Short mmCIF file of C-alpha atoms in Angstrom, two decimals:
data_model
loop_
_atom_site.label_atom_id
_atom_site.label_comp_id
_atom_site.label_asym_id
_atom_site.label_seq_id
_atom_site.Cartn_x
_atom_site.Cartn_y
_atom_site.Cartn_z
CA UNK A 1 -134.66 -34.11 35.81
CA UNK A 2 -133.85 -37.48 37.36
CA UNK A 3 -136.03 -39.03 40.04
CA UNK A 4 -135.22 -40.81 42.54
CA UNK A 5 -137.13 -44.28 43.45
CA UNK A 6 -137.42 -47.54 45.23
CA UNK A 7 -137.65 -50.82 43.81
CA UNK A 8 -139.50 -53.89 44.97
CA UNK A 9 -139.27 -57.15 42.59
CA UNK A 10 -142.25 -59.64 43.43
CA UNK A 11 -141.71 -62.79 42.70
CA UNK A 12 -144.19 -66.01 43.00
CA UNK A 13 -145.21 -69.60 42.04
CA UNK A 14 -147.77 -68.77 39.16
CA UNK A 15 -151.23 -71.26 39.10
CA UNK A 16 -152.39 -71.33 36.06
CA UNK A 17 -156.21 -71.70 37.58
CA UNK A 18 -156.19 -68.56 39.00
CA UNK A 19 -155.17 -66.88 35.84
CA UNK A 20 -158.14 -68.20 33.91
CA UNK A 21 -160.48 -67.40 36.48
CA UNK A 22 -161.84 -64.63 34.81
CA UNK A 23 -163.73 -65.71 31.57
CA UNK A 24 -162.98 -63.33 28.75
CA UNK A 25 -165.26 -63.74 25.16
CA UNK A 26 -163.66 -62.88 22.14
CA UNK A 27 -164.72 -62.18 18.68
CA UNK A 28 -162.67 -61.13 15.29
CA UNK A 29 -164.03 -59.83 12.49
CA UNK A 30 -161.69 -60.68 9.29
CA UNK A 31 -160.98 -57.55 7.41
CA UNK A 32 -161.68 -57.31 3.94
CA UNK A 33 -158.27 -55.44 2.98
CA UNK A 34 -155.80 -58.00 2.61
CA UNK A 35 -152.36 -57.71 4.46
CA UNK A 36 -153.23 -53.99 5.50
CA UNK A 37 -152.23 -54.35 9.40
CA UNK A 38 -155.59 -53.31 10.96
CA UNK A 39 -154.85 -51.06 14.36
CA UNK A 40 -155.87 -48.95 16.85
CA UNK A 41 -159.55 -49.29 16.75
CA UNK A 42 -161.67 -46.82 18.73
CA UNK A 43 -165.31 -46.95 19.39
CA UNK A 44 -167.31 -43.38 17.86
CA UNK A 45 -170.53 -42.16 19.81
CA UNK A 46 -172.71 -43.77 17.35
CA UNK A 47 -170.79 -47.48 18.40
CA UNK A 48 -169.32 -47.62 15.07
CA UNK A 49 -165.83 -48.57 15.49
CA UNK A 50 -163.08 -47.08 13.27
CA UNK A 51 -159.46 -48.08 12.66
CA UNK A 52 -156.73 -47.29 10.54
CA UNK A 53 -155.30 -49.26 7.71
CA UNK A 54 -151.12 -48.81 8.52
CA UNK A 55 -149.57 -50.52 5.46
CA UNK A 56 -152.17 -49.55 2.87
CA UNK A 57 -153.05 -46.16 3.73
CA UNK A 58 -156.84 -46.06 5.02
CA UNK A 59 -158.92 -45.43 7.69
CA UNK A 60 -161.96 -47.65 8.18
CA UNK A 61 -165.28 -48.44 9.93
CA UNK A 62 -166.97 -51.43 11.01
CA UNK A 63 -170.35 -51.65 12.20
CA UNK A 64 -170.52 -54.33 15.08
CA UNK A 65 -174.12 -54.86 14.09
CA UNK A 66 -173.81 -55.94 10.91
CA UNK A 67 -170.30 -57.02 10.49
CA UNK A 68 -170.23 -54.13 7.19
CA UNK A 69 -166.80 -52.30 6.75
CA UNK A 70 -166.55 -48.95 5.08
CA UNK A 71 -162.94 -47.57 3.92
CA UNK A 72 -161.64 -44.08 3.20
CA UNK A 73 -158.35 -44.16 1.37
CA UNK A 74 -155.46 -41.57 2.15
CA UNK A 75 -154.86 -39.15 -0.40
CA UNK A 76 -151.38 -38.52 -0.38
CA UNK A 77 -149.77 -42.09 0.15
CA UNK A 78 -149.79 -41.53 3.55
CA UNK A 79 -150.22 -44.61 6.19
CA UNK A 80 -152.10 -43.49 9.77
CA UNK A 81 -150.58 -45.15 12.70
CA UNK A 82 -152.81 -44.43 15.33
CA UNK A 83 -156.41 -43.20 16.08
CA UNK A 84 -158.80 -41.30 18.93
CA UNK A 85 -162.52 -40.06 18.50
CA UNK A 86 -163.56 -37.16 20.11
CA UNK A 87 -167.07 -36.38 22.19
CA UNK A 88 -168.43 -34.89 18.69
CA UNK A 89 -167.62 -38.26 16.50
CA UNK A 90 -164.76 -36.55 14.73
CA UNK A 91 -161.58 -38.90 14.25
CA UNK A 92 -158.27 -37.49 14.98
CA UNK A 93 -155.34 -39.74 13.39
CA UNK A 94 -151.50 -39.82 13.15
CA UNK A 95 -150.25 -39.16 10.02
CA UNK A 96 -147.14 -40.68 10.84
CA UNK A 97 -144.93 -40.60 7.74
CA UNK A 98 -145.74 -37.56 6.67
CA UNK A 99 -145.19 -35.37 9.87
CA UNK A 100 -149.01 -34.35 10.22
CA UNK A 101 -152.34 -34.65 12.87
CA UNK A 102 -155.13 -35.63 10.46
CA UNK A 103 -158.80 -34.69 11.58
CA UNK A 104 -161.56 -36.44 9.67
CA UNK A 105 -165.09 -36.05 9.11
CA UNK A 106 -166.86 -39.47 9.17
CA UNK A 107 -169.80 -37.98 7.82
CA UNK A 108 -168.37 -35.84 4.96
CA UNK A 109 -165.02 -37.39 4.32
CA UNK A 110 -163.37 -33.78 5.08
CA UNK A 111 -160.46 -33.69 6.30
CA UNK A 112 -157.89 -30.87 7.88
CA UNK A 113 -154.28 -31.62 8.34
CA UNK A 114 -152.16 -29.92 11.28
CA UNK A 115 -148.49 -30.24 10.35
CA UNK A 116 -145.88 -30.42 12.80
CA UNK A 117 -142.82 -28.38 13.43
CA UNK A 118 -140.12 -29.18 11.48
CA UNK A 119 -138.34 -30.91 13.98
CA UNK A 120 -141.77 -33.69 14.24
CA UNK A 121 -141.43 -35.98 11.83
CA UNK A 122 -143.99 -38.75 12.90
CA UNK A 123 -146.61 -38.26 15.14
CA UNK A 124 -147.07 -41.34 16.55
CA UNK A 125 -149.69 -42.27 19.65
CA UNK A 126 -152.46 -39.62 20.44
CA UNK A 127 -154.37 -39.33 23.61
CA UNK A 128 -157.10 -36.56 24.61
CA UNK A 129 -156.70 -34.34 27.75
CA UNK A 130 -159.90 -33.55 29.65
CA UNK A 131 -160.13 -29.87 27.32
CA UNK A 132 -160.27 -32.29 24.43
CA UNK A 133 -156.60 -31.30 23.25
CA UNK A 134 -154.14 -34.05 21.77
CA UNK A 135 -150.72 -34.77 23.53
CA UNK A 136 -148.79 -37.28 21.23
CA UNK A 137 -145.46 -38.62 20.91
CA UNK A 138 -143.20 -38.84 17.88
CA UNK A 139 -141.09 -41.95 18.47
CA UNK A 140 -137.89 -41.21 15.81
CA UNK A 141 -137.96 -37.64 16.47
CA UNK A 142 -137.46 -37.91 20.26
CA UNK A 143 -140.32 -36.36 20.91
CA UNK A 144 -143.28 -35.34 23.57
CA UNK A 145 -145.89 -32.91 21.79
CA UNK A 146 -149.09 -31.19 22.18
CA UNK A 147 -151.66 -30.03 19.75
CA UNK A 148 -153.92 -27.21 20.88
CA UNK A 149 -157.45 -28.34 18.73
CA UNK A 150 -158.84 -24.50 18.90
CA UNK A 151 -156.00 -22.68 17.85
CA UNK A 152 -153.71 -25.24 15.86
CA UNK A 153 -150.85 -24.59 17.80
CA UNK A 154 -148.41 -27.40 18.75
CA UNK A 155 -145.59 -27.18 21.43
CA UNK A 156 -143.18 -30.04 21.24
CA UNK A 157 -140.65 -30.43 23.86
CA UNK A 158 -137.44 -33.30 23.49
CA UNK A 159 -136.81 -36.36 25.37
CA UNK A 160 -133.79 -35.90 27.78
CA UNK A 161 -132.29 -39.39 26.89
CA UNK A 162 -130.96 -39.12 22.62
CA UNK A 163 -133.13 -41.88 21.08
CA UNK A 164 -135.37 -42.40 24.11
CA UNK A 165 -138.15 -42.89 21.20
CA UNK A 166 -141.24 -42.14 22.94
CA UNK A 167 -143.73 -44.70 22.16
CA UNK A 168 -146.73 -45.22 24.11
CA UNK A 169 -148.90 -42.35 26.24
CA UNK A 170 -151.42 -42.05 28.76
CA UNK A 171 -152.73 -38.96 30.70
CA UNK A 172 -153.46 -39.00 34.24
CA UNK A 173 -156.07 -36.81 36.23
CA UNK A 174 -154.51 -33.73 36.24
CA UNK A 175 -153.99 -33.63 32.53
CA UNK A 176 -150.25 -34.72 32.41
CA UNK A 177 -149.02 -36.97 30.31
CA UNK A 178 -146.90 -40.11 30.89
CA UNK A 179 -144.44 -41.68 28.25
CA UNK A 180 -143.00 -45.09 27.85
CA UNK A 181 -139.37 -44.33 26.21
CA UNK A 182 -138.93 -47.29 24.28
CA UNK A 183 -135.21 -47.02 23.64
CA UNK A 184 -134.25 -46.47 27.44
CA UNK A 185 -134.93 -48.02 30.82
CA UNK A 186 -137.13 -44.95 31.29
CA UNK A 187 -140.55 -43.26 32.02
CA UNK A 188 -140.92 -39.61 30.92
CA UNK A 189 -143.40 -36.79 31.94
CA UNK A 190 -144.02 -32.92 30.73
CA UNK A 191 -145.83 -30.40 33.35
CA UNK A 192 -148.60 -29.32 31.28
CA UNK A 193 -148.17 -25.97 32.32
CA UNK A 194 -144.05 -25.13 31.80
CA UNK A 195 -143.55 -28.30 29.44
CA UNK A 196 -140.72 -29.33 31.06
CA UNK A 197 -139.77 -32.63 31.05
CA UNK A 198 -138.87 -35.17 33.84
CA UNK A 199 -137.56 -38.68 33.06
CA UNK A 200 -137.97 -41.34 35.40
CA UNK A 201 -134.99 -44.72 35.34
CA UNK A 202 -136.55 -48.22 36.04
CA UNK A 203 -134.24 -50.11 38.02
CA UNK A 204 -133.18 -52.47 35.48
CA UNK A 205 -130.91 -51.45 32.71
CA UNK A 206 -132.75 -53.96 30.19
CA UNK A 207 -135.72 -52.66 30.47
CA UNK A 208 -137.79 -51.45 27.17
CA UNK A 209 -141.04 -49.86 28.05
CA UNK A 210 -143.64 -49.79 24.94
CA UNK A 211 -146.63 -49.30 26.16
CA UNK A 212 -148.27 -48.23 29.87
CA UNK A 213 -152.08 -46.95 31.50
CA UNK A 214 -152.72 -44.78 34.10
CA UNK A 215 -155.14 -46.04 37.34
CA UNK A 216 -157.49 -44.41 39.12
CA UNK A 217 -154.80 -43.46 41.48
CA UNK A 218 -152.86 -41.87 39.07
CA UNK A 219 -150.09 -44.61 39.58
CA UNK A 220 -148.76 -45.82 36.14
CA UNK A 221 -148.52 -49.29 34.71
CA UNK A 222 -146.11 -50.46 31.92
CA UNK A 223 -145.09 -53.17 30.24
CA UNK A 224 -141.64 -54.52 29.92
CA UNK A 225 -141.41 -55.65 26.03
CA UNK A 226 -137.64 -57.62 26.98
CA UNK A 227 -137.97 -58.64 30.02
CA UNK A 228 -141.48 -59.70 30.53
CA UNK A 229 -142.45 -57.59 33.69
CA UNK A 230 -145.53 -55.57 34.58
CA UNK A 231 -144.45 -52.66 36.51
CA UNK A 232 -145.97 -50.18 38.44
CA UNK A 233 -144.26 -46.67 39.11
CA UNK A 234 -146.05 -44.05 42.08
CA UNK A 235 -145.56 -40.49 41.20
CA UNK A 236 -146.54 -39.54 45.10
CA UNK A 237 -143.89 -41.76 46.31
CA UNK A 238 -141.50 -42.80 43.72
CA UNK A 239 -141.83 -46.39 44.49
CA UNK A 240 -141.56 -49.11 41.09
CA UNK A 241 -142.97 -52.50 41.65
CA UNK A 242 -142.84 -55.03 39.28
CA UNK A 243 -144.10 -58.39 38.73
CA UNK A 244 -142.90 -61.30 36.48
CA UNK A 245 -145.60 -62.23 33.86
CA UNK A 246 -146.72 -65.51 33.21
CA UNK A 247 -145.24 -65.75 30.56
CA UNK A 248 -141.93 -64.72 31.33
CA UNK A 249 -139.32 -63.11 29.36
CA UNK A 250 -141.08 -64.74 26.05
CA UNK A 251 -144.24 -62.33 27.01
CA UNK A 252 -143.44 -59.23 24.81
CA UNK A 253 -146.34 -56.97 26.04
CA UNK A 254 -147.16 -54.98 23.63
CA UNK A 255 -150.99 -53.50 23.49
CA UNK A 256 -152.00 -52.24 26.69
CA UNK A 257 -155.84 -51.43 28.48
CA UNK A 258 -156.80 -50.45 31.45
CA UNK A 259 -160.76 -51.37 32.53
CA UNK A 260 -163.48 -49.16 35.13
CA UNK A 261 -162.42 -51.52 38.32
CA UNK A 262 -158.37 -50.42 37.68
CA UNK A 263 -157.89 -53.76 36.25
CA UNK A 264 -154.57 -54.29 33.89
CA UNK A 265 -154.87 -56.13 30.48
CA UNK A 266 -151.86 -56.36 27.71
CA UNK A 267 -151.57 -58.88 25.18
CA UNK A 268 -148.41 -61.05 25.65
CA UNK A 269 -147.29 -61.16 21.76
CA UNK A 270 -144.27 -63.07 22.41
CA UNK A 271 -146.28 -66.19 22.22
CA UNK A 272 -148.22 -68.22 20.05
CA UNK A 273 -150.55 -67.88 19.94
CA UNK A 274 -151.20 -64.01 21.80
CA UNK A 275 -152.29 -64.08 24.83
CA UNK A 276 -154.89 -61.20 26.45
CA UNK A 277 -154.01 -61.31 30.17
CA UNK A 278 -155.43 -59.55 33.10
CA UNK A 279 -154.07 -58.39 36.30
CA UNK A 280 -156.28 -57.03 39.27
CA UNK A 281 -154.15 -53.83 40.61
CA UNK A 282 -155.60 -53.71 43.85
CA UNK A 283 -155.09 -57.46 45.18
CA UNK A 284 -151.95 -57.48 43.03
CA UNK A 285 -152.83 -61.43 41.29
CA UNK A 286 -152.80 -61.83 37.74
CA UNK A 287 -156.20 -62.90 36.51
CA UNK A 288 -157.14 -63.93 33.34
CA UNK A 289 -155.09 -65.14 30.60
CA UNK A 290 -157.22 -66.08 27.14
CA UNK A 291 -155.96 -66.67 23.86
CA UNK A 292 -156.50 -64.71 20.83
CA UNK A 293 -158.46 -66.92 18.15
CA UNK A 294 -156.69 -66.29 15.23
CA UNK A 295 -153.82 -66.50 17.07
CA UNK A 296 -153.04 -62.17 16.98
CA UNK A 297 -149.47 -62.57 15.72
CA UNK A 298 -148.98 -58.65 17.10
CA UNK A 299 -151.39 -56.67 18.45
CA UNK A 300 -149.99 -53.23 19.39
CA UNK A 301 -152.82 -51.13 20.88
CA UNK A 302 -156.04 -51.63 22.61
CA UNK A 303 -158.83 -49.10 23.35
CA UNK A 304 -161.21 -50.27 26.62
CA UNK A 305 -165.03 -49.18 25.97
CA UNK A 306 -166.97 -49.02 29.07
CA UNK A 307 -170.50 -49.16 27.90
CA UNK A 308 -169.80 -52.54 26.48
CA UNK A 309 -166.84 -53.54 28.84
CA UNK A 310 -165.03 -54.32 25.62
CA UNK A 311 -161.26 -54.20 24.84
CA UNK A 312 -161.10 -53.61 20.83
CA UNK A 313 -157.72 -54.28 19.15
CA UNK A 314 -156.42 -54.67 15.53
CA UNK A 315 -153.93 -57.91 15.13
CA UNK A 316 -151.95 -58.45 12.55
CA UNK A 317 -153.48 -61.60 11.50
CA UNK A 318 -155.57 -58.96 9.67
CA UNK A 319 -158.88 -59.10 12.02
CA UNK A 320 -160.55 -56.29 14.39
CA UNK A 321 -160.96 -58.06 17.79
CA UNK A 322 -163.62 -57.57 20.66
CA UNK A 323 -162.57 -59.03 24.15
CA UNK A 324 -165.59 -58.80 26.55
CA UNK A 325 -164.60 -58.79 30.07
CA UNK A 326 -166.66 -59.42 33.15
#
């Protein structure tokens, strides 16, 4: 199903004073696995914070404490793309080349492996509903999935648009999920009851969408990873507003957070070195704009903790980052 929309382009004189007006601390830990792209980190109950290991095939902790890591290796040569904790401390990870949804004990090591249909290849981003089940995508299989946690059961439904590649996924208030299709100009989302799927056109034809969040007003937010744009698209009235970045087409947003006051914060890895920029939704102004200390090289998913107000990211530069925000 098509949507219809508007489109209003914002365009402005951007003062650099305003953007560093909110003072963001950041720390990196170096991780002791050389050359082993660090990502995805997500904080457990405990505050432990584990992340996966994508070119060598682990999943780690570190303790924020005491700066210790602890690493489980993958069995079967496997390399976990992305990672979610649930309420009860288990760790739920995309076993992306192998076409499986890993769960893992962090106690015992145990672990239980959910394969996908045939036709789901690589699991790719997870993200909880409020029941605690998984909606993913699978970005070279074209598609949108779900994995029922009780009962094992996945339903899978395909992107509209051949090679769409659904990338990055966020779930609103009433439990349905929102894609970025990174090989289209589109948006995509799948009724949670009939799992059919609607896909949404951004008005310009350029347009790559990797990753996007989901406000408190159930509006979405994406970045443009070409162009350089922040976007915004209304489900209640169709409308798409978008709004260059400060660092222009060079930007390349790529990991994506969203804070407790609805504020917007992607890391502009087009640039050297990565910037972590923030964007107030409400008075519509980017905010902040602080650079990564060793630089970041890519970062390609956040995770925002609200106990600590803390953005945690993996960059390639091999470190596990902490951004504290006011």
């Amino acid at each position: 199903m098509k949507l219809t929309h508007s489109f209003i382009l914002f365009v402005f004189f951007y003062d650099l004073a305003l953007a560093e007006s909110v003072t963001v601390d950041i720390k990196e830990w170096p991780v002791p696995y050389e050359n082993s792209r660090p990502r995805d980190p997500y904080v457990a109950p405990d505050g432990r914070v584990w992340f996966c290991g994508q070119l060598n095939g682990y999943i780690a902790m570190l303790d924020p404490a005491t700066g210790k890591f602890k690493k489980m290796d993958m069995t079967d040569g496997e390399r976990p793309h992305n990672l979610i904790i649930d309420n009860q401390g288990t760790l739920w990870y995309a076993g992306n080349t192998l076409g499986y949804i890993g769960r893992l004990d962090p106690t015992t090591g145990e672990t239980k492996k959910y394969l996908m249909p045939d036709n789901v290849r690589d699991p790719h981003t997870l993200a909880f509903d409020s029941k605690g089940d998984i909606w993913f995508t699978a970005q070279h299989s074209n598609i949108i999935g779900k994995l029922f946690v009780k009962t094992g059961e996945v339903k899978a439904v395909e992107a509209s648009t051949p090679g769409a590649r659904p990338y990055g996924i966020g779930i609103d208030s009433n439990d349905r999920p929102w894609v970025a299709l990174f090989g289209t100009h589109k948006l995509a989302t799948v009724d949670p009851e009939s799992f059919t799927i609607e896909e949404i056109e951004l008005p310009r034809k350029k347009t790559l969408p990797r990753r996007l969040v989901i406000t408190s007003d159930n509006t979405v937010w994406y970045g443009d990873y070409k162009g350089g744009y922040l976007g915004q698209y209304n489900p209640e009235t169709a409308k798409i507003k978008e709004w260059p970045m400060p660092g222009g087409k060079r930007s390349q947003p790529y990991g994506m957070s969203v804070d407790d006051r609805d504020r917007i914060w992607f890391v502009a890895t087009g640039l050297s070195p990565n910037l972590l920029t923030g964007f107030d939704s409400k008075t519509k102004e980017f905010i902040s704009e602080t650079a990564i200390p060793s630089g970041g090289k890519t970062i390609r998913n956040m995770y925002y903790y609200p106990p600590e107000r803390a953005i945690w990211f993996g960059a390639d530069t091999n470190t596990i980052g902490r951004a504290i925000i006011p």
